Tab-separated table of C-alpha atoms in Angstrom:
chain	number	residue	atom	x	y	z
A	149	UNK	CA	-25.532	16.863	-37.776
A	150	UNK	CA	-23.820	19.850	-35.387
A	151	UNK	CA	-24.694	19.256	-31.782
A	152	UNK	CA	-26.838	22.240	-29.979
A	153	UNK	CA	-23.812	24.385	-27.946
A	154	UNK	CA	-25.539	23.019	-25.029
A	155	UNK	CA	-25.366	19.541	-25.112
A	156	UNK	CA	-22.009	19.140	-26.688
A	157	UNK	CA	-18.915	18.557	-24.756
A	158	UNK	CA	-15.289	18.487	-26.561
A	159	UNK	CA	-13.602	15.333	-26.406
A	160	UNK	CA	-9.933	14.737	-28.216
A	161	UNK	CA	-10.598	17.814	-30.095
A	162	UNK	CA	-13.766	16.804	-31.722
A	163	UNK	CA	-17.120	17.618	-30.461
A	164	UNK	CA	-19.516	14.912	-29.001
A	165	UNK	CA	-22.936	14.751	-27.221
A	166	UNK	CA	-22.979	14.167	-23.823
A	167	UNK	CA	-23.326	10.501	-23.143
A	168	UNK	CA	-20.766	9.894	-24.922
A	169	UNK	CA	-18.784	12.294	-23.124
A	170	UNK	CA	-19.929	11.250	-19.641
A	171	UNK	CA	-18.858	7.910	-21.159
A	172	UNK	CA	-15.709	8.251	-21.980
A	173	UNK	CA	-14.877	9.716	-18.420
A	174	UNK	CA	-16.620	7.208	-17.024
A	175	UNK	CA	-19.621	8.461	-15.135
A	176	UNK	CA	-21.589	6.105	-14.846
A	177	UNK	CA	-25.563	7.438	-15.186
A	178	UNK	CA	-28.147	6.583	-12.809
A	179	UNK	CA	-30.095	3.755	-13.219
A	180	UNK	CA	-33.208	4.828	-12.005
A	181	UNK	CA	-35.455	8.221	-12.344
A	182	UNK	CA	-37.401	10.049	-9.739
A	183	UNK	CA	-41.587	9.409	-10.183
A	184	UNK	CA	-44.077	10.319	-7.983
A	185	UNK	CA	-46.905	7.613	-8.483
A	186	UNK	CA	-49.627	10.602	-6.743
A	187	UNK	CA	-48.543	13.186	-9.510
A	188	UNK	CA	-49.107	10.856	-12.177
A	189	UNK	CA	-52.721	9.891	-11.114
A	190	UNK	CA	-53.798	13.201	-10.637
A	191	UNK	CA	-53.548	14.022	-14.238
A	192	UNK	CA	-56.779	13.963	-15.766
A	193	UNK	CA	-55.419	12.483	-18.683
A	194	UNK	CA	-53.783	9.546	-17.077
A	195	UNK	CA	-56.940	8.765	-15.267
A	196	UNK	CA	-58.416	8.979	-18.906
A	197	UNK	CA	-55.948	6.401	-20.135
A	198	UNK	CA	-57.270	2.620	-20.958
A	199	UNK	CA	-54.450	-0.334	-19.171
A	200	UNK	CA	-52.915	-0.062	-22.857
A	201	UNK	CA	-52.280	3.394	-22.913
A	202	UNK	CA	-51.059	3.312	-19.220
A	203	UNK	CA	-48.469	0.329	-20.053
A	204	UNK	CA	-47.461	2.161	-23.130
A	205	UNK	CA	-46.733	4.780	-21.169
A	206	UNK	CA	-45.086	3.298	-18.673
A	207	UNK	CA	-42.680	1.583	-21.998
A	208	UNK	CA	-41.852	3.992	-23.315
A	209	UNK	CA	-40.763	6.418	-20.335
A	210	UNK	CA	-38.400	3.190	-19.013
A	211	UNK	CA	-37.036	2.963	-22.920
A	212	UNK	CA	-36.412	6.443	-22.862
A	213	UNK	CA	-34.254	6.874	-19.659
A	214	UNK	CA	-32.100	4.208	-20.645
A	215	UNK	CA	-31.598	5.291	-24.186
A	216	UNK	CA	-32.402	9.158	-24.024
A	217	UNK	CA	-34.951	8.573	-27.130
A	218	UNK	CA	-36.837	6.545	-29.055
A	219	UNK	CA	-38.173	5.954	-32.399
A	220	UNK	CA	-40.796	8.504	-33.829
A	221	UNK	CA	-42.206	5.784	-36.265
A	222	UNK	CA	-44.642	3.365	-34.650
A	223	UNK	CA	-43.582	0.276	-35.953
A	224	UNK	CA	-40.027	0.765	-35.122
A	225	UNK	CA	-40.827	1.747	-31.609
A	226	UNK	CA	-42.948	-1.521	-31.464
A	227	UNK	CA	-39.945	-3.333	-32.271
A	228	UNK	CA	-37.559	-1.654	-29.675
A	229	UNK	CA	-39.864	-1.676	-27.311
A	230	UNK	CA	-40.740	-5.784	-28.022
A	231	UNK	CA	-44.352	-4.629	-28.565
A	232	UNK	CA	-46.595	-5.734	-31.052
A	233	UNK	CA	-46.871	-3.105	-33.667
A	234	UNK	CA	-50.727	-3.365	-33.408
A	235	UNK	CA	-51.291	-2.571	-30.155
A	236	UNK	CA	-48.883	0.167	-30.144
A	237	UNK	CA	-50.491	2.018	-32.879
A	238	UNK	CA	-53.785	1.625	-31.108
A	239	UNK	CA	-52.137	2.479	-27.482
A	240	UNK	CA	-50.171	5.344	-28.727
A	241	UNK	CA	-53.121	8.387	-28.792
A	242	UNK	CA	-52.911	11.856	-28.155
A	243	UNK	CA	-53.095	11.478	-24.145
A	244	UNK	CA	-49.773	8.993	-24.620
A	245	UNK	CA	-47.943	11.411	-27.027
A	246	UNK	CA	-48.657	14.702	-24.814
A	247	UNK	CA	-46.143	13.753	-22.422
A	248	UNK	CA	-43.162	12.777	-25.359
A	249	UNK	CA	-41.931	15.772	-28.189
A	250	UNK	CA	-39.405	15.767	-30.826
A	251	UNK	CA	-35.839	14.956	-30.576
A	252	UNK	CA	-34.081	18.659	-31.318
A	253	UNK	CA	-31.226	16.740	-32.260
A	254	UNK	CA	-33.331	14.103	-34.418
A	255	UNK	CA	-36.668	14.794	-35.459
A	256	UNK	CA	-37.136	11.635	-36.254
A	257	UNK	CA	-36.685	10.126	-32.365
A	258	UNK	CA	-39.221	11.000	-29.528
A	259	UNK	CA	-37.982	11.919	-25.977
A	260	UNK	CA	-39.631	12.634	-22.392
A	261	UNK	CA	-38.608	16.598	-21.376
A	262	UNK	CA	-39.683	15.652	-17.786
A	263	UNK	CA	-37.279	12.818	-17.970
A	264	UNK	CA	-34.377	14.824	-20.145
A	265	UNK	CA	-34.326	17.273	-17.505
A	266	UNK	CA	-33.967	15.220	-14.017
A	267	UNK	CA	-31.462	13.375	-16.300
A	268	UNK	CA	-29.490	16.011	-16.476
A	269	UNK	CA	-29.721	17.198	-13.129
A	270	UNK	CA	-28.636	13.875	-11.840
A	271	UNK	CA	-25.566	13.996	-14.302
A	272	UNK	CA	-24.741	17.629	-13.332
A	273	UNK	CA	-24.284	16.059	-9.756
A	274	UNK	CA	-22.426	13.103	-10.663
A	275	UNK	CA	-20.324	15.222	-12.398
A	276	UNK	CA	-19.526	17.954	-9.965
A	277	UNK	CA	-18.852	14.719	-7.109
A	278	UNK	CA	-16.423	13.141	-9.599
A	279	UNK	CA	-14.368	16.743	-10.223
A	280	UNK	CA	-14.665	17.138	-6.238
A	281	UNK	CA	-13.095	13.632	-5.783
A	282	UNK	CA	-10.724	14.191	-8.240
A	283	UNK	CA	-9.461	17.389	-6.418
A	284	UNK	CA	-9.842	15.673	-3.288
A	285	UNK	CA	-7.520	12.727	-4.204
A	286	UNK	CA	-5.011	15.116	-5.994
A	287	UNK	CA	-4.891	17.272	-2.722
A	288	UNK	CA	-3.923	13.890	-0.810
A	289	UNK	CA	-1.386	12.635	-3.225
A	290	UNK	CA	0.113	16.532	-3.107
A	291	UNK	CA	0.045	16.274	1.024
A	292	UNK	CA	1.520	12.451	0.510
A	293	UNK	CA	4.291	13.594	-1.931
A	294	UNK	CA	5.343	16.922	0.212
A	295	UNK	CA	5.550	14.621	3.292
A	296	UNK	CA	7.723	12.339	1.421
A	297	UNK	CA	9.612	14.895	0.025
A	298	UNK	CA	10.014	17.141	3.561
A	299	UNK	CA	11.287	13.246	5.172
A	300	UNK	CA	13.672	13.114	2.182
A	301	UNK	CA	14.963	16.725	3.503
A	302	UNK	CA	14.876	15.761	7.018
A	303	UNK	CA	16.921	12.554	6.561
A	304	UNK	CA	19.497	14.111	4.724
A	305	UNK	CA	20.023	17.102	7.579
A	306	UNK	CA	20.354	14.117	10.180
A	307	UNK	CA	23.012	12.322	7.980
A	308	UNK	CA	24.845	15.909	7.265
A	309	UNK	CA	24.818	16.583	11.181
A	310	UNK	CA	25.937	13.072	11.926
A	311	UNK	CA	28.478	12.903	9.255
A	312	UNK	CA	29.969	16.800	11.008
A	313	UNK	CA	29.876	15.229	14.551
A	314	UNK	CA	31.690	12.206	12.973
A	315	UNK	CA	34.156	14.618	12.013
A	316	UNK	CA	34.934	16.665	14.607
A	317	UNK	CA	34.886	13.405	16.999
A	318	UNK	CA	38.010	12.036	14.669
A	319	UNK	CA	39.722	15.654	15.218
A	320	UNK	CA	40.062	15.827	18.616
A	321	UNK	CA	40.508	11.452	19.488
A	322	UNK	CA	43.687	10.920	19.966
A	323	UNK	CA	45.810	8.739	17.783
A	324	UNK	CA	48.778	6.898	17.796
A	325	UNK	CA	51.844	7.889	15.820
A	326	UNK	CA	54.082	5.569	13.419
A	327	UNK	CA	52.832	2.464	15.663
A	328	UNK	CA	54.479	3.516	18.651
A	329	UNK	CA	53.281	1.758	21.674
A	330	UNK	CA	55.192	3.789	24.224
A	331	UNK	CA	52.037	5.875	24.617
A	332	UNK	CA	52.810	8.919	22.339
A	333	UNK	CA	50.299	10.358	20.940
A	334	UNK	CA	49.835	13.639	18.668
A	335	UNK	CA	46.059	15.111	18.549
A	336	UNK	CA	45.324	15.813	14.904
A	337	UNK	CA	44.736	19.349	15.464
A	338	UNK	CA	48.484	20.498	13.820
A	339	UNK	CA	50.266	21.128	17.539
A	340	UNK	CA	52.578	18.807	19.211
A	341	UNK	CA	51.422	16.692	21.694
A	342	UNK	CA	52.335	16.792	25.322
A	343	UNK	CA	54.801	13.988	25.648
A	344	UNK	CA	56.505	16.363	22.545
A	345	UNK	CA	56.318	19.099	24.644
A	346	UNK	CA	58.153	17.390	27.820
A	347	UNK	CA	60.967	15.962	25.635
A	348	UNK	CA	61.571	18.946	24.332
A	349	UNK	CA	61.593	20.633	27.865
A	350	UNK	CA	64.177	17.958	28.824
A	351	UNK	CA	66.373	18.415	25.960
A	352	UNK	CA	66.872	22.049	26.824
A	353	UNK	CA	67.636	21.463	30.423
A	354	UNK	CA	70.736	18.935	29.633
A	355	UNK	CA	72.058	21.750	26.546
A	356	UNK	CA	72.181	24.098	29.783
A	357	UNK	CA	73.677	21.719	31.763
């Protein structure tokens, strides 16, 4: 049987109904409807209703939010409803039936159109607070992840500049040269050192001599 356009949802390519769909991304319905006890009692025809037709009633609308429908045929919707088939038949008049209609999907299941619908609003909320969520936990992991990633960056500059001052330190310490211990030194810049520098003026001074 094809699904009406509005109450199918595609799911791993196929297309399903929406419980199962709401199922499946596990949105959980609400376990409870909405009901007015004033509205009810105001209707002529509930006032009309014997204690039968009022409990029937009452079944039937609790059976139907739970399971979206129920059976058209009497005695299985006794037996769902763990009624006796008797008193459902006699319960179930034209005052009980006015607030149920066909199942488009399955003419052969009842449901509640004042119950469908505040169904469905409900859902339409869950649904829209699960895709904000969703958005709102996928904009924290993004923050999470760029401030992870902009440390990453950060840490790396630091050991870049610490690994250049490292360098330039070892460039201008001085060092000793060919484990001399007289105190000559060189500085690793590619000049000769001073000590160089005086023996070198004192070698000149004795060729003149």
């Amino acid at each position: 049987m094809s699904l009406p356009k509005e109450n199918a949802r595609v799911l791993g390519g196929r297309r399903v109904d929406q419980r199962t769909a709401d199922h499946a991304h596990c949105i959980r319905r609400p376990p409870a409807f909405q009901e007015y006890g004033s509205d009810l009692l105001c209707l002529e025809s509930v006032r009309l209703m014997s204690l039968g037709e009022r409990g029937l009633l009452a079944t039937m609308r609790w059976y139907v939010w739970t399971n979206d429908s129920l059976p058209r045929d009497l005695k299985d919707m006794a037996r769902v409803l763990g009624l006796d088939a008797h008193d459902v038949e006699t319960n179930y008049t034209g005052r009980v039936s006015q607030f149920f209609k066909s199942n488009p999907d399955d003419p052969l299941r009842l449901i509640c159109p004042e119950l469908r619908a505040q169904m469905q609003r409900m859902m339409e909320r869950r649904r829209k607070q699960a895709d904000g969520g969703k958005y709102g936990a996928r904009q924290r992991r993004e923050k999470r992840n760029q401030a992870i990633s902009n440390l990453e960056v950060n840490n790396e500059v630091d050991h870049q500049v610490l690994e250049k001052s490292r360098e330039e330190q070892n460039r201008t310490e001085p060092v000793y040269r060919n484990g001399d211990m007289t105190g000559e030194f060189v500085k690793d810049m590619g000049g000769p050192s001073e000590f160089e520098k005086a023996a070198a003026r004192r070698g000149n001074g004795a060729a003149h001599a």
